[in-house]
Amino acid sequence: MGRLPLEGVRVADLTHFWAGPAATARLAELGAEVWKIESPSAWDNGRTLIHQPGAPTPWESSYWFEAWHHDKKSVSLDLAQPRGRELFLDLVQHCDVVIENFRADVLDKLGIGWDVLRAVKPSLIVVSMAAFGKEGPDAALVGFGPVVELMSGLVSMTGYGDGEPYRAGVAYGDPVAGMAAVTAISLALLRRHRTGEGAIIDLAQRETTAAMAGEAFVAASLEGAEPVHHGNRSPRFAPQGCYRARPSRTELGTTRDEQWLVVSCRDDADWQALAAVLERLDLADLDVDARRARHDELDGLIGAWVAARSAQGAMEALQAVGVPAGRVLDSGAVLDDPHLLGRGFWVHVPHPRMRRHKQFAPTWRMAEADLQLRRHAPLFGEHNAEVLGGVLGLSEDELAELTEAGIIADAPINPGVG
Amino acid sequence: MNSHGADGPLPLEGVRVLEVGGGIAAAFAGHELAGFGAEVVRAELPVRVPLTRHEEVYLVAGKRRVEVDAAQLRALALEADIVVEDRRPGELAALGLAPADLRTAKPELVVVSMTPFGQDGPYAQFETTNIVSFAMGGIMSVTGSPYHPPLVTGGSQAQYLGGLNGAAAAVTAYLGRVLGGEGDWVDISLQECAVANMELYASGTAYGDQVQLRMGNQVRPVWSIYPCGDRWAGVFCLQRQIPALFEVVGDPELDDPRFIDPLRRLEHAEELTAKLYVFFAEHEPAEILELGARHHVPFGVALTPRDLLEVDGLAARDYFEDLATPEGPARVPGRPFPGLGWHQGDLHEAGADTDAVLADWLGAAAERRGR
């Protein structure tokens, strides 16, 4: 197997929660050495996002933290103390990339703003990823994925048609910004390889999210168009909808009541195949305008057919005749999905504080580079000695003094906060 | 041409990209590569679901567009540094462009394949549209109202997520080639790109939590959207931001353990929701944003794309680009992030660049055919 694409790249990772950690998780998978640097008193509150009653060290045993921090190294360092800041800047000299997703004003308040970082190492690549950018008229606005999604236009484009807009059920702006940051870092590394120059990338999560619907801006600028809510229907494909299937039984014998199937007819051929399955060949000649005009009636026919079947069985029957159809896989069904299982998407990495559970594999399958989860998320401050001692040459006595001063730690100083 | 704080060459200047596809995923990946300086050639092949005109304007501008036969396509692929494609698994091989064969002929080539379910597995040949990919990607199960069916989001997010991954993979694999000498073939499944982003839910259920279905907009009073003037606005607060929120709302009754304590707040959710309804109803969207900025409260307003074209915070950052189209001047999102430059290219007609590209890329070969 070939080398990993980011082998030899070192990242100082100051990010918290999701957008930033999603980016650096990908970098770690791709071979970069990622140092997750947190203050013992102002650590990533994503660690305790999940309530874990009775867990002895909940800050390092949650599935959330594991999902986004495997293959990283943990260094605790209080950046608000002068000695902590100084050590951070020493570490930066050994890094290619610094990435942070603090609120726009925080990096400067810590005394490690762009100018300071670039003065330490001019070839550094710095990625800031505040919701609205670190600079600009909206920099003072704060927010996470749902706010980003609202302010990017996407929420305004989603709804059942009763006027109320809907956001995605996940903090969608976060992983989109995270993946964009991966692109940014690889591009900046390429440019640095050619020219030697570093980069300051003021990524705004709103902007990476709005770029995911550029056609809506074309419509708005050319035609003054405002979003129209179609529910699950489509302005192009008809019929299209989400239909309730028969409840299914799980392996444990419990009933999963809500089972849904989406069906989407791209063209006349799809509709003719669907009409045959529905045993309504009398309707097979309807063109798309007629299908749209009679959409309620067709929904009734499809709904009745789906309701008599399992979602999986209905999907397979429609796919067998070439009609686009798919289950609305829920958080349990994705774990049992034959295709994801067949692709080896669910893997397991042993963790000293966690039960075995299904974890998702890297989403890029590379033929040469062997991308895989290699090691569990680090324990808090697990790599303090390796990084501060091994890279900066601090002695055991010095590390003990830092611990004494609360600048480094192997557990959060205030584990109840967050 | 090169703005946004970056001088000198664009990061992908001199990099040749062949886009073979027709769907949103390959087109979006190619769009990003073109903006960052690559020379992107888009081969127009027959597709069952072509891009809409609005998608074409956004995603195809900045590319040279060719109509070529299979032999020419293979020759172009071997002249490229990166091939991005979203054809059905097996179709490239049928055209004589099997990625493994291309890479045998040219080991430094990077090929990125974006397909609904990846190159292998039981669903690899399944038919999809965006809603099918979104449903099979899991995010739909947590999106929408519990009183209505699960809901697909606006635009074509499942397909864009594939392209977003494809662009990142193309650039990263190309970097790997520059540093290590060898290219790669990246197999990207749109389904996996979405399932990996199910936030708390897939990992949570894998760890023993209940299956979580859609909760609608009113997840919790402080994680919700409300009517506000002629728009909808939202508040999405972590516990540490609750004091600032309550101060902004200004209702003295909120200064009470039943609202401040996170567990007791759940028991009094209806009362708090009612108060927030009143708060949002009594303010205009612009006031909400101003209060959020001043007090560090995560407020947002459901802006429409038309609103965003007028937002100072985007104009001041030079986010949008002007693009001439036969229908008139369009404004489109430009660089996804600043700092590395961006080039907004023109919109070409399908096939307009066939001769020029064959001459540029294939040179002597084209001359032999008498062009």
Coordinates of C-alpha atoms in Angstrom, one line a residue, chain B residues 195-354:
Chain B
V195 CA -24.3 8.7 6.9
A196 CA -21.0 9.9 8.3
N197 CA -22.6 13.2 9.0
M198 CA -25.6 12.0 11.0
E199 CA -24.3 14.1 13.9
L200 CA -25.2 12.4 17.2
Y201 CA -27.5 9.8 15.8
A202 CA -25.8 6.9 14.1
S203 CA -23.0 6.8 16.6
G204 CA -25.4 7.2 19.4
T205 CA -27.6 4.3 18.3
A206 CA -24.5 2.3 17.7
Y207 CA -23.6 2.9 21.3
G208 CA -27.0 1.9 22.6
D209 CA -29.1 5.0 22.5
Q210 CA -32.6 4.8 21.2
V211 CA -33.2 5.4 17.5
Q212 CA -33.9 9.1 17.2
L213 CA -36.4 10.3 14.6
R214 CA -37.2 13.7 13.3
M215 CA -38.2 16.3 16.0
G216 CA -39.3 19.2 13.9
N217 CA -38.2 22.7 14.5
Q218 CA -39.2 22.8 18.2
V219 CA -36.5 20.4 19.5
R220 CA -36.1 22.4 22.7
P221 CA -37.2 26.0 23.5
V222 CA -33.6 27.3 23.2
W223 CA -32.9 25.1 20.1
S224 CA -35.7 26.2 17.9
I225 CA -37.1 28.6 15.3
Y226 CA -40.0 31.0 15.7
P227 CA -42.0 33.4 13.5
C228 CA -40.3 36.8 13.5
G229 CA -41.6 39.7 11.4
D230 CA -42.0 38.5 7.8
R231 CA -39.3 35.8 8.4
W232 CA -38.5 33.0 10.7
A233 CA -35.7 33.4 13.2
G234 CA -34.0 30.9 15.5
V235 CA -32.0 30.5 18.7
F236 CA -29.6 27.7 19.2
C237 CA -28.0 28.0 22.7
L238 CA -25.7 25.8 24.6
Q239 CA -26.1 25.9 28.4
R240 CA -23.2 28.4 28.8
Q241 CA -25.1 30.9 26.6
I242 CA -28.4 30.7 28.5
P243 CA -27.7 33.6 30.8
A244 CA -27.0 35.9 27.9
L245 CA -30.1 34.7 26.1
F246 CA -32.3 35.4 29.2
E247 CA -30.8 38.8 29.6
V248 CA -31.6 39.7 26.0
V249 CA -35.2 38.4 26.3
G250 CA -35.4 40.6 29.4
D251 CA -38.4 38.8 31.1
P252 CA -37.7 38.9 34.9
E253 CA -39.5 35.6 35.4
L254 CA -36.7 33.9 33.5
D255 CA -34.4 34.5 36.4
D256 CA -35.6 31.4 38.1
P257 CA -34.2 27.9 38.6
R258 CA -37.0 26.4 36.7
F259 CA -35.6 28.0 33.5
I260 CA -31.9 28.2 34.4
D261 CA -31.4 24.6 35.4
P262 CA -31.2 22.5 32.2
L263 CA -33.1 19.6 33.6
R264 CA -35.9 21.7 35.2
R265 CA -36.1 23.7 32.0
L266 CA -37.2 20.6 30.2
E267 CA -40.2 20.3 32.6
H268 CA -41.1 23.9 31.9
A269 CA -40.5 23.9 28.1
E270 CA -44.0 25.0 27.1
E271 CA -43.8 28.0 29.3
L272 CA -40.4 29.0 28.0
T273 CA -41.5 28.4 24.4
A274 CA -44.4 30.7 24.9
K275 CA -42.1 33.4 26.2
L276 CA -39.8 33.0 23.3
Y277 CA -42.7 33.2 20.8
V278 CA -43.5 36.5 22.3
F279 CA -39.9 37.7 22.2
F280 CA -39.4 36.9 18.6
A281 CA -42.8 38.2 17.6
E282 CA -42.0 41.6 19.2
H283 CA -38.7 42.0 17.3
E284 CA -37.8 42.5 13.7
P285 CA -35.3 40.1 12.1
A286 CA -32.6 42.8 11.9
E287 CA -33.0 43.6 15.6
I288 CA -32.6 39.9 16.4
L289 CA -29.3 39.7 14.6
E290 CA -28.1 43.0 16.2
L291 CA -29.0 41.7 19.7
G292 CA -27.2 38.4 19.0
A293 CA -24.0 40.1 17.9
R294 CA -24.0 42.5 20.9
H295 CA -24.7 39.9 23.5
H296 CA -23.0 36.8 22.0
V297 CA -26.3 34.9 21.7
P298 CA -26.6 32.4 18.8
F299 CA -29.5 33.9 16.9
G300 CA -30.1 33.5 13.2
V301 CA -32.7 34.5 10.6
A302 CA -33.9 32.2 7.8
L303 CA -32.6 34.4 5.0
T304 CA -33.4 33.6 1.4
P305 CA -30.9 33.5 -1.4
R306 CA -32.3 36.8 -2.6
D307 CA -31.8 38.3 0.9
L308 CA -28.2 37.0 0.9
L309 CA -27.4 38.8 -2.4
E310 CA -28.0 42.0 -0.5
V311 CA -26.2 41.2 2.8
D312 CA -23.4 43.5 3.6
G313 CA -21.5 40.8 5.4
L314 CA -21.1 38.9 2.2
A315 CA -20.6 41.8 -0.1
A316 CA -17.8 43.2 2.1
R317 CA -16.0 39.9 1.9
D318 CA -16.4 39.8 -2.0
Y319 CA -18.3 36.5 -1.7
F320 CA -20.4 36.7 -4.8
E321 CA -19.1 36.8 -8.4
D322 CA -20.8 38.3 -11.5
L323 CA -21.4 36.0 -14.3
A324 CA -22.7 36.9 -17.8
T325 CA -25.3 34.6 -19.2
P326 CA -27.5 34.7 -22.3
E327 CA -30.4 35.3 -19.8
G328 CA -28.7 38.3 -18.2
P329 CA -26.2 39.0 -15.5
A330 CA -26.2 36.4 -12.7
R331 CA -24.6 36.5 -9.3
V332 CA -23.2 33.3 -7.9
P333 CA -21.3 32.2 -4.8
G334 CA -17.6 32.5 -5.6
R335 CA -14.6 31.3 -3.6
P336 CA -15.9 29.0 -0.8
F337 CA -13.2 30.5 1.4
P338 CA -10.8 33.4 0.9
G339 CA -7.0 33.4 1.1
L340 CA -6.0 31.3 -1.9
G341 CA -7.4 33.3 -4.8
W342 CA -10.3 32.4 -7.1
H343 CA -11.0 32.7 -10.8
Q344 CA -14.6 33.1 -11.9
G345 CA -14.6 31.8 -15.5
D346 CA -17.1 32.4 -18.3
L347 CA -20.0 30.1 -19.2
H348 CA -19.3 28.3 -22.5
E349 CA -21.8 26.5 -24.8
A350 CA -21.7 22.7 -24.8
G351 CA -19.1 21.4 -27.2
A352 CA -17.8 24.9 -27.9
D353 CA -14.2 24.0 -27.0
T354 CA -13.8 20.7 -28.7

